[in-house]
């Protein structure tokens, strides 16, 4: 049988994956991109701070140290030169984050021969200077990137307003956590909720974006409104971060039914055991914990911010980011067994449609090659 053009295998790409300081979901996504591309036969170099690449599963990709700081500095000229050097043989550069994307745009220049793809993971947050700088970086990325992948609809719309032509929602599959726990399941549950009758769970870094003041306010409302006949409530929070001391102080002073668990390796176990998994964030891209909760078949209540609705796919009860809205939604599920069962069914149904690594690989192949590559 004669071969056709469709039988010709796509040629290998040389890809530079680029990132600044990254943690949590951003770091995991960077590693996924590098690992999947290298598994597909591409020659991949990951340029990022050593703290980002050390210990990450990059597959067959090679790591190169590149210390991109969180904000513009006098050393940026040297960074631009270094990126240009690393990209000299690349077919495509894939930058993660607004700052890395802007530096890559400067390094490749306006008449570049290499394709530039930028994934936007977060929105600029801070004072006026941060907002102004962020707007300038967004304009540069919008003008020079061949394609922009945004983790949420609001980020996509914003970069379109800046003039970007090729914009789509990024595919961000959650990594699969090990289902087992270091301790027996019963011990994990007891250590989290101490025998409580009503178990709430939030998995989040203890940082301002996660809306933890709102969580404590909602916990106070639930403590007032839940009838004693429902039993004792404990809202467990798995995660660590800079707000730990402040939150601990408020929990103690107000006698709130909240327990800070610190980092946990048994999150999958806790999600399956929780009555409701709650996200209280003020903004999210595509929250990986929501994906994990859906896979666990947990009832989910989440603030309708950023890309949460896209991620949940109808499997979560979405509310405005306020203590009252969160308390009402959780109260309804805890006091209505039929509603709780429906929420769990919706979660399991939505989990079946979550993106996987195959979808991410397909998106990367398409946007990094572009037309005629």
CSV table of C-alpha atoms in Angstrom, one decimal, residues 44-247:
chain,number,residue,atom,x,y,z
A,44,UNK,CA,13.5,19.2,25.9
A,45,UNK,CA,15.5,21.6,28.1
A,46,UNK,CA,13.9,23.1,31.2
A,47,UNK,CA,15.4,26.4,32.3
A,48,UNK,CA,14.2,27.4,35.8
A,49,UNK,CA,15.5,28.1,39.3
A,50,UNK,CA,17.3,25.1,40.8
A,51,UNK,CA,14.7,25.0,43.6
A,52,UNK,CA,12.0,24.4,40.9
A,53,UNK,CA,13.7,21.6,39.0
A,54,UNK,CA,15.4,19.8,41.9
A,55,UNK,CA,13.4,16.7,42.8
A,56,UNK,CA,10.9,17.2,39.9
A,57,UNK,CA,10.1,14.4,37.6
A,58,UNK,CA,11.2,15.9,34.3
A,59,UNK,CA,11.4,12.6,32.4
A,60,UNK,CA,14.2,12.7,29.8
A,61,UNK,CA,14.4,16.5,29.8
A,62,UNK,CA,17.6,18.3,30.9
A,63,UNK,CA,17.6,21.0,33.5
A,64,UNK,CA,19.5,24.3,33.3
A,65,UNK,CA,19.6,26.7,36.2
A,66,UNK,CA,18.0,30.1,35.4
A,67,UNK,CA,17.2,32.3,38.4
A,68,UNK,CA,14.3,34.4,37.3
A,69,UNK,CA,13.2,36.5,40.3
A,70,UNK,CA,9.6,37.4,41.0
A,71,UNK,CA,9.9,41.0,39.8
A,72,UNK,CA,11.9,43.2,37.4
A,73,UNK,CA,15.5,43.9,38.4
A,74,UNK,CA,18.7,45.3,37.0
A,75,UNK,CA,19.8,41.8,36.3
A,76,UNK,CA,17.1,41.3,33.7
A,77,UNK,CA,19.4,42.2,30.8
A,78,UNK,CA,21.6,39.3,31.7
A,79,UNK,CA,18.6,37.0,31.9
A,80,UNK,CA,17.4,38.0,28.5
A,81,UNK,CA,20.8,37.2,27.1
A,82,UNK,CA,20.9,33.9,28.8
A,83,UNK,CA,17.4,32.9,27.5
A,84,UNK,CA,18.4,33.9,24.0
A,85,UNK,CA,21.5,31.7,24.3
A,86,UNK,CA,19.5,28.7,25.6
A,87,UNK,CA,16.9,29.2,22.9
A,88,UNK,CA,19.4,29.5,20.0
A,89,UNK,CA,18.7,25.9,18.7
A,90,UNK,CA,15.1,25.6,19.9
A,91,UNK,CA,12.1,25.2,17.6
A,92,UNK,CA,9.8,26.5,20.2
A,93,UNK,CA,10.0,28.2,23.6
A,94,UNK,CA,7.2,27.5,26.2
A,95,UNK,CA,7.3,30.0,29.0
A,96,UNK,CA,5.3,29.5,32.2
A,97,UNK,CA,4.0,32.7,33.9
A,98,UNK,CA,3.8,36.3,32.8
A,99,UNK,CA,7.3,37.3,33.8
A,100,UNK,CA,9.0,34.4,32.2
A,101,UNK,CA,6.8,35.0,29.1
A,102,UNK,CA,7.8,38.6,28.9
A,103,UNK,CA,11.6,37.8,29.3
A,104,UNK,CA,11.3,35.2,26.6
A,105,UNK,CA,9.5,37.7,24.3
A,106,UNK,CA,12.4,40.1,24.7
A,107,UNK,CA,15.0,37.4,24.3
A,108,UNK,CA,13.5,36.1,21.0
A,109,UNK,CA,12.8,39.6,19.6
A,110,UNK,CA,9.9,40.8,17.5
A,111,UNK,CA,11.2,39.0,14.3
A,112,UNK,CA,11.9,35.7,15.9
A,113,UNK,CA,12.3,32.5,14.0
A,114,UNK,CA,11.3,30.4,17.0
A,115,UNK,CA,7.7,29.8,18.1
A,116,UNK,CA,6.8,31.3,21.5
A,117,UNK,CA,4.0,29.9,23.6
A,118,UNK,CA,3.2,31.4,27.0
A,119,UNK,CA,1.0,29.7,29.7
A,120,UNK,CA,-0.5,32.3,32.1
A,121,UNK,CA,-0.9,30.7,35.5
A,122,UNK,CA,-1.8,33.7,37.8
A,123,UNK,CA,-3.0,37.2,37.6
A,124,UNK,CA,-0.9,40.1,38.9
A,125,UNK,CA,-1.9,40.9,42.5
A,126,UNK,CA,-0.6,43.8,44.6
A,127,UNK,CA,-0.5,47.6,44.7
A,128,UNK,CA,-0.6,50.1,41.9
A,129,UNK,CA,3.0,49.5,40.8
A,130,UNK,CA,2.5,45.7,40.5
A,131,UNK,CA,-0.7,46.3,38.5
A,132,UNK,CA,1.0,48.8,36.1
A,133,UNK,CA,4.0,46.5,35.6
A,134,UNK,CA,1.7,43.5,35.1
A,135,UNK,CA,-0.3,45.4,32.4
A,136,UNK,CA,2.9,46.2,30.5
A,137,UNK,CA,4.1,42.6,30.7
A,138,UNK,CA,0.7,41.4,29.5
A,139,UNK,CA,0.8,43.8,26.6
A,140,UNK,CA,4.3,42.5,25.6
A,141,UNK,CA,3.2,38.9,25.8
A,142,UNK,CA,0.0,39.6,23.9
A,143,UNK,CA,2.0,41.3,21.1
A,144,UNK,CA,4.7,38.7,20.7
A,145,UNK,CA,3.5,35.3,21.7
A,146,UNK,CA,2.4,33.0,18.9
A,147,UNK,CA,-0.1,31.3,21.3
A,148,UNK,CA,-1.2,32.0,24.9
A,149,UNK,CA,-2.6,29.3,27.1
A,150,UNK,CA,-4.6,30.7,30.1
A,151,UNK,CA,-5.6,28.6,33.1
A,152,UNK,CA,-8.8,30.5,33.6
A,153,UNK,CA,-11.4,32.4,31.4
A,154,UNK,CA,-10.7,35.7,33.1
A,155,UNK,CA,-7.0,35.5,32.3
A,156,UNK,CA,-7.8,34.5,28.7
A,157,UNK,CA,-10.2,37.4,28.3
A,158,UNK,CA,-7.7,39.8,29.7
A,159,UNK,CA,-4.9,38.9,27.4
A,160,UNK,CA,-7.3,39.0,24.4
A,161,UNK,CA,-8.1,42.6,25.4
A,162,UNK,CA,-4.4,43.3,25.2
A,163,UNK,CA,-4.4,42.1,21.6
A,164,UNK,CA,-3.4,38.4,21.7
A,165,UNK,CA,-4.8,36.6,18.7
A,166,UNK,CA,-4.4,32.9,19.5
A,167,UNK,CA,-5.7,32.2,23.1
A,168,UNK,CA,-7.2,29.1,24.6
A,169,UNK,CA,-7.7,27.5,28.0
A,170,UNK,CA,-4.8,25.5,29.2
A,171,UNK,CA,-5.2,21.8,29.9
A,172,UNK,CA,-4.0,21.3,33.5
A,173,UNK,CA,-4.5,17.7,34.6
A,174,UNK,CA,-4.1,17.1,38.3
A,175,UNK,CA,-1.4,14.6,39.3
A,176,UNK,CA,-2.7,11.4,40.8
A,177,UNK,CA,-1.9,11.2,44.5
A,178,UNK,CA,-1.1,7.8,46.0
A,179,UNK,CA,-4.3,6.5,47.5
A,180,UNK,CA,-2.6,4.9,50.5
A,181,UNK,CA,-1.6,6.7,53.6
A,182,UNK,CA,1.4,6.2,55.8
A,183,UNK,CA,-0.9,5.3,58.7
A,184,UNK,CA,-4.0,3.1,58.5
A,185,UNK,CA,-7.1,4.9,57.2
A,186,UNK,CA,-8.8,5.0,60.6
A,187,UNK,CA,-5.7,6.6,62.1
A,188,UNK,CA,-5.6,9.2,59.3
A,189,UNK,CA,-9.2,10.1,59.9
A,190,UNK,CA,-8.9,10.3,63.7
A,191,UNK,CA,-5.8,12.5,63.5
A,192,UNK,CA,-7.6,15.0,61.2
A,193,UNK,CA,-11.0,15.2,62.9
A,194,UNK,CA,-10.6,13.8,66.4
A,195,UNK,CA,-13.8,11.8,66.3
A,196,UNK,CA,-16.0,14.6,65.0
A,197,UNK,CA,-19.4,13.8,63.6
A,198,UNK,CA,-19.3,16.4,60.8
A,199,UNK,CA,-16.1,16.5,58.8
A,200,UNK,CA,-15.2,19.4,56.6
A,201,UNK,CA,-11.9,19.5,54.7
A,202,UNK,CA,-10.0,22.3,52.9
A,203,UNK,CA,-6.6,21.6,51.2
A,204,UNK,CA,-4.8,24.8,50.6
A,205,UNK,CA,-1.6,26.7,51.2
A,206,UNK,CA,-2.0,29.0,54.1
A,207,UNK,CA,-1.6,32.2,52.0
A,208,UNK,CA,-3.9,35.2,51.4
A,209,UNK,CA,-5.2,34.1,48.0
A,210,UNK,CA,-6.8,31.1,49.6
A,211,UNK,CA,-9.4,33.1,51.5
A,212,UNK,CA,-8.7,31.6,54.9
A,213,UNK,CA,-10.1,34.5,56.9
A,214,UNK,CA,-13.3,33.9,55.0
A,215,UNK,CA,-13.0,30.2,56.0
A,216,UNK,CA,-12.8,31.1,59.7
A,217,UNK,CA,-15.8,33.4,59.4
A,218,UNK,CA,-17.8,30.7,57.7
A,219,UNK,CA,-16.7,28.2,60.4
A,220,UNK,CA,-18.0,30.6,63.1
A,221,UNK,CA,-21.4,30.9,61.3
A,222,UNK,CA,-21.7,27.1,61.1
A,223,UNK,CA,-20.9,26.7,64.7
A,224,UNK,CA,-23.8,29.0,65.6
A,225,UNK,CA,-26.3,27.6,63.1
A,226,UNK,CA,-25.8,23.8,63.1
A,227,UNK,CA,-28.2,22.1,65.6
A,228,UNK,CA,-26.6,20.2,68.4
A,229,UNK,CA,-28.4,17.1,67.2
A,230,UNK,CA,-26.2,17.1,64.1
A,231,UNK,CA,-23.1,16.3,66.3
A,232,UNK,CA,-19.7,18.0,66.6
A,233,UNK,CA,-18.2,19.8,63.6
A,234,UNK,CA,-14.5,20.0,62.8
A,235,UNK,CA,-13.2,21.8,59.8
A,236,UNK,CA,-9.7,20.4,59.0
A,237,UNK,CA,-7.3,22.4,56.9
A,238,UNK,CA,-4.4,20.5,55.3
A,239,UNK,CA,-1.5,22.7,54.2
A,240,UNK,CA,1.2,25.0,55.5
A,241,UNK,CA,2.2,28.6,54.7
A,242,UNK,CA,2.9,32.1,56.0
A,243,UNK,CA,-0.4,32.7,57.7
A,244,UNK,CA,-0.2,29.7,60.0
A,245,UNK,CA,0.6,31.7,63.2
A,246,UNK,CA,-2.1,34.3,62.5
A,247,UNK,CA,-4.7,31.6,61.8
